[in-house]
PDB file of C-alpha atoms in Angstrom:
ATOM      1  CA  MET A  11      -1.726  22.803  -3.605  1.00  0.00           C
ATOM      2  CA  LYS A  12      -0.956  19.292  -4.285  1.00  0.00           C
ATOM      3  CA  ILE A  13       1.854  16.120  -2.870  1.00  0.00           C
ATOM      4  CA  MET A  14       1.888  12.482  -3.348  1.00  0.00           C
ATOM      5  CA  LEU A  15       1.621  11.197   0.131  1.00  0.00           C
ATOM      6  CA  ILE A  16       3.034   8.060   0.597  1.00  0.00           C
ATOM      7  CA  ASN A  17       1.816   6.195   3.725  1.00  0.00           C
ATOM      8  CA  ASN A  18       4.000   3.107   4.262  1.00  0.00           C
ATOM      9  CA  ASP A  19       2.271   2.524   7.916  1.00  0.00           C
ATOM     10  CA  GLY A  20      -0.300   0.143   8.686  1.00  0.00           C
ATOM     11  CA  GLY A  21      -1.783  -1.052   5.769  1.00  0.00           C
ATOM     12  CA  GLY A  22      -0.344   1.854   3.996  1.00  0.00           C
ATOM     13  CA  PHE A  23      -1.440   4.026   0.910  1.00  0.00           C
ATOM     14  CA  ALA A  24       0.021   6.319  -1.421  1.00  0.00           C
ATOM     15  CA  ASP A  25      -2.292   9.489  -3.307  1.00  0.00           C
ATOM     16  CA  TRP A  26      -1.905  13.132  -4.069  1.00  0.00           C
ATOM     17  CA  VAL A  27      -3.458  14.991  -0.742  1.00  0.00           C
ATOM     18  CA  GLU A  28      -4.156  18.535  -0.492  1.00  0.00           C
ATOM     19  CA  VAL A  29      -2.145  20.835   1.783  1.00  0.00           C
ATOM     20  CA  ALA A  30      -1.566  25.325   2.472  1.00  0.00           C
ATOM     21  CA  ASP A  31       1.003  26.751   1.292  1.00  0.00           C
ATOM     22  CA  GLY A  32       3.871  26.676   3.617  1.00  0.00           C
ATOM     23  CA  THR A  33       3.407  23.013   4.970  1.00  0.00           C
ATOM     24  CA  THR A  34       6.439  21.072   6.622  1.00  0.00           C
ATOM     25  CA  THR A  35       6.837  17.641   7.247  1.00  0.00           C
ATOM     26  CA  SER A  36       5.706  17.814  10.827  1.00  0.00           C
ATOM     27  CA  GLN A  37       2.376  18.907  10.067  1.00  0.00           C
ATOM     28  CA  LEU A  38       1.477  16.438   7.286  1.00  0.00           C
ATOM     29  CA  PHE A  39       2.862  13.277   9.473  1.00  0.00           C
ATOM     30  CA  ALA A  40       0.717  15.110  12.738  1.00  0.00           C
ATOM     31  CA  ARG A  41      -1.960  15.424  10.274  1.00  0.00           C
ATOM     32  CA  HIS A  42      -1.876  11.826   8.628  1.00  0.00           C
ATOM     33  CA  ILE A  43      -0.524   9.610  11.289  1.00  0.00           C
ATOM     34  CA  GLN A  44      -3.009   9.756  14.360  1.00  0.00           C
ATOM     35  CA  PHE A  45      -0.841   7.617  16.472  1.00  0.00           C
ATOM     36  CA  GLY A  46       3.029   7.791  17.040  1.00  0.00           C
ATOM     37  CA  SER A  47       6.037  10.789  17.438  1.00  0.00           C
ATOM     38  CA  PRO A  48       7.514  11.195  14.466  1.00  0.00           C
ATOM     39  CA  LYS A  49      11.245  10.246  15.823  1.00  0.00           C
ATOM     40  CA  ASP A  50       9.875   6.374  15.085  1.00  0.00           C
ATOM     41  CA  TYR A  51       9.109   7.256  11.250  1.00  0.00           C
ATOM     42  CA  LEU A  52      11.738   7.939   8.449  1.00  0.00           C
ATOM     43  CA  ILE A  53      10.377  10.394   6.429  1.00  0.00           C
ATOM     44  CA  ARG A  54      11.095  11.862   2.371  1.00  0.00           C
ATOM     45  CA  VAL A  55      10.969  14.441   0.316  1.00  0.00           C
ATOM     46  CA  ASN A  56      11.197  13.101  -3.021  1.00  0.00           C
ATOM     47  CA  ARG A  57      13.183  10.240  -2.167  1.00  0.00           C
ATOM     48  CA  LEU A  58      15.928  12.022   0.328  1.00  0.00           C
ATOM     49  CA  PRO A  59      15.336  12.054   3.861  1.00  0.00           C
ATOM     50  CA  ALA A  60      13.947  15.526   5.348  1.00  0.00           C
ATOM     51  CA  SER A  61      14.388  17.809   8.532  1.00  0.00           C
ATOM     52  CA  SER A  62      10.609  18.204  10.566  1.00  0.00           C
ATOM     53  CA  GLU A  63      10.576  21.535   9.595  1.00  0.00           C
ATOM     54  CA  GLN A  64      11.284  21.586   5.759  1.00  0.00           C
ATOM     55  CA  GLU A  65       8.363  22.779   3.569  1.00  0.00           C
ATOM     56  CA  LEU A  66       6.834  21.247   1.479  1.00  0.00           C
ATOM     57  CA  THR A  67       6.631  22.443  -2.340  1.00  0.00           C
ATOM     58  CA  GLU A  68       3.890  21.445  -5.153  1.00  0.00           C
ATOM     59  CA  GLY A  69       4.652  17.937  -6.891  1.00  0.00           C
ATOM     60  CA  ASP A  70       6.091  16.795  -4.204  1.00  0.00           C
ATOM     61  CA  ARG A  71       6.116  12.930  -3.140  1.00  0.00           C
ATOM     62  CA  VAL A  72       6.857  12.396   0.268  1.00  0.00           C
ATOM     63  CA  SER A  73       6.558   8.529   1.817  1.00  0.00           C
ATOM     64  CA  ILE A  74       5.936   8.154   5.363  1.00  0.00           C
ATOM     65  CA  THR A  75       7.646   4.689   6.623  1.00  0.00           C
ATOM     66  CA  PRO A  76       8.473   3.089  10.527  1.00  0.00           C
ATOM     67  CA  THR A  77      11.444   2.635  11.625  1.00  0.00           C
ATOM     68  CA  LYS A  78      10.589  -0.983  13.480  1.00  0.00           C
ATOM     69  CA  ILE A  79       7.497  -2.903  12.316  1.00  0.00           C
ATOM     70  CA  GLU A  80       4.817  -3.871  15.410  1.00  0.00           C
ATOM     71  CA  GLY A  81       4.951  -7.391  16.223  1.00  0.00           C
ATOM     72  CA  ALA A  82       8.394  -7.911  14.431  1.00  0.00           C
ATOM     73  CA  VAL A  83      11.501 -10.037  16.706  1.00  0.00           C
ATOM     74  CA  HIS A  84      14.606  -9.534  16.135  1.00  0.00           C
ATOM     75  CA  ALA A  85      16.591 -12.813  15.319  1.00  0.00           C
ATOM     76  CA  ALA A  86      19.168 -14.169  17.222  1.00  0.00           C
TER      77      ALA A  86
END
């Protein structure tokens, strides 16, 4: 099945990707984010926050956004 993956990590990209039926958000994360832990990212499915075990369905829009931007400094 095809889903829209919006990856906001680093340079970012958005594209339709093919995934197997029954794929979960954590499986998708492991396949597309090589370095990092899901706890450091906000994962949304169809604009709503998703659990790590949410199963994806045909046509879902998944966005993966880091919660901390590397190199960013907290303003005092």
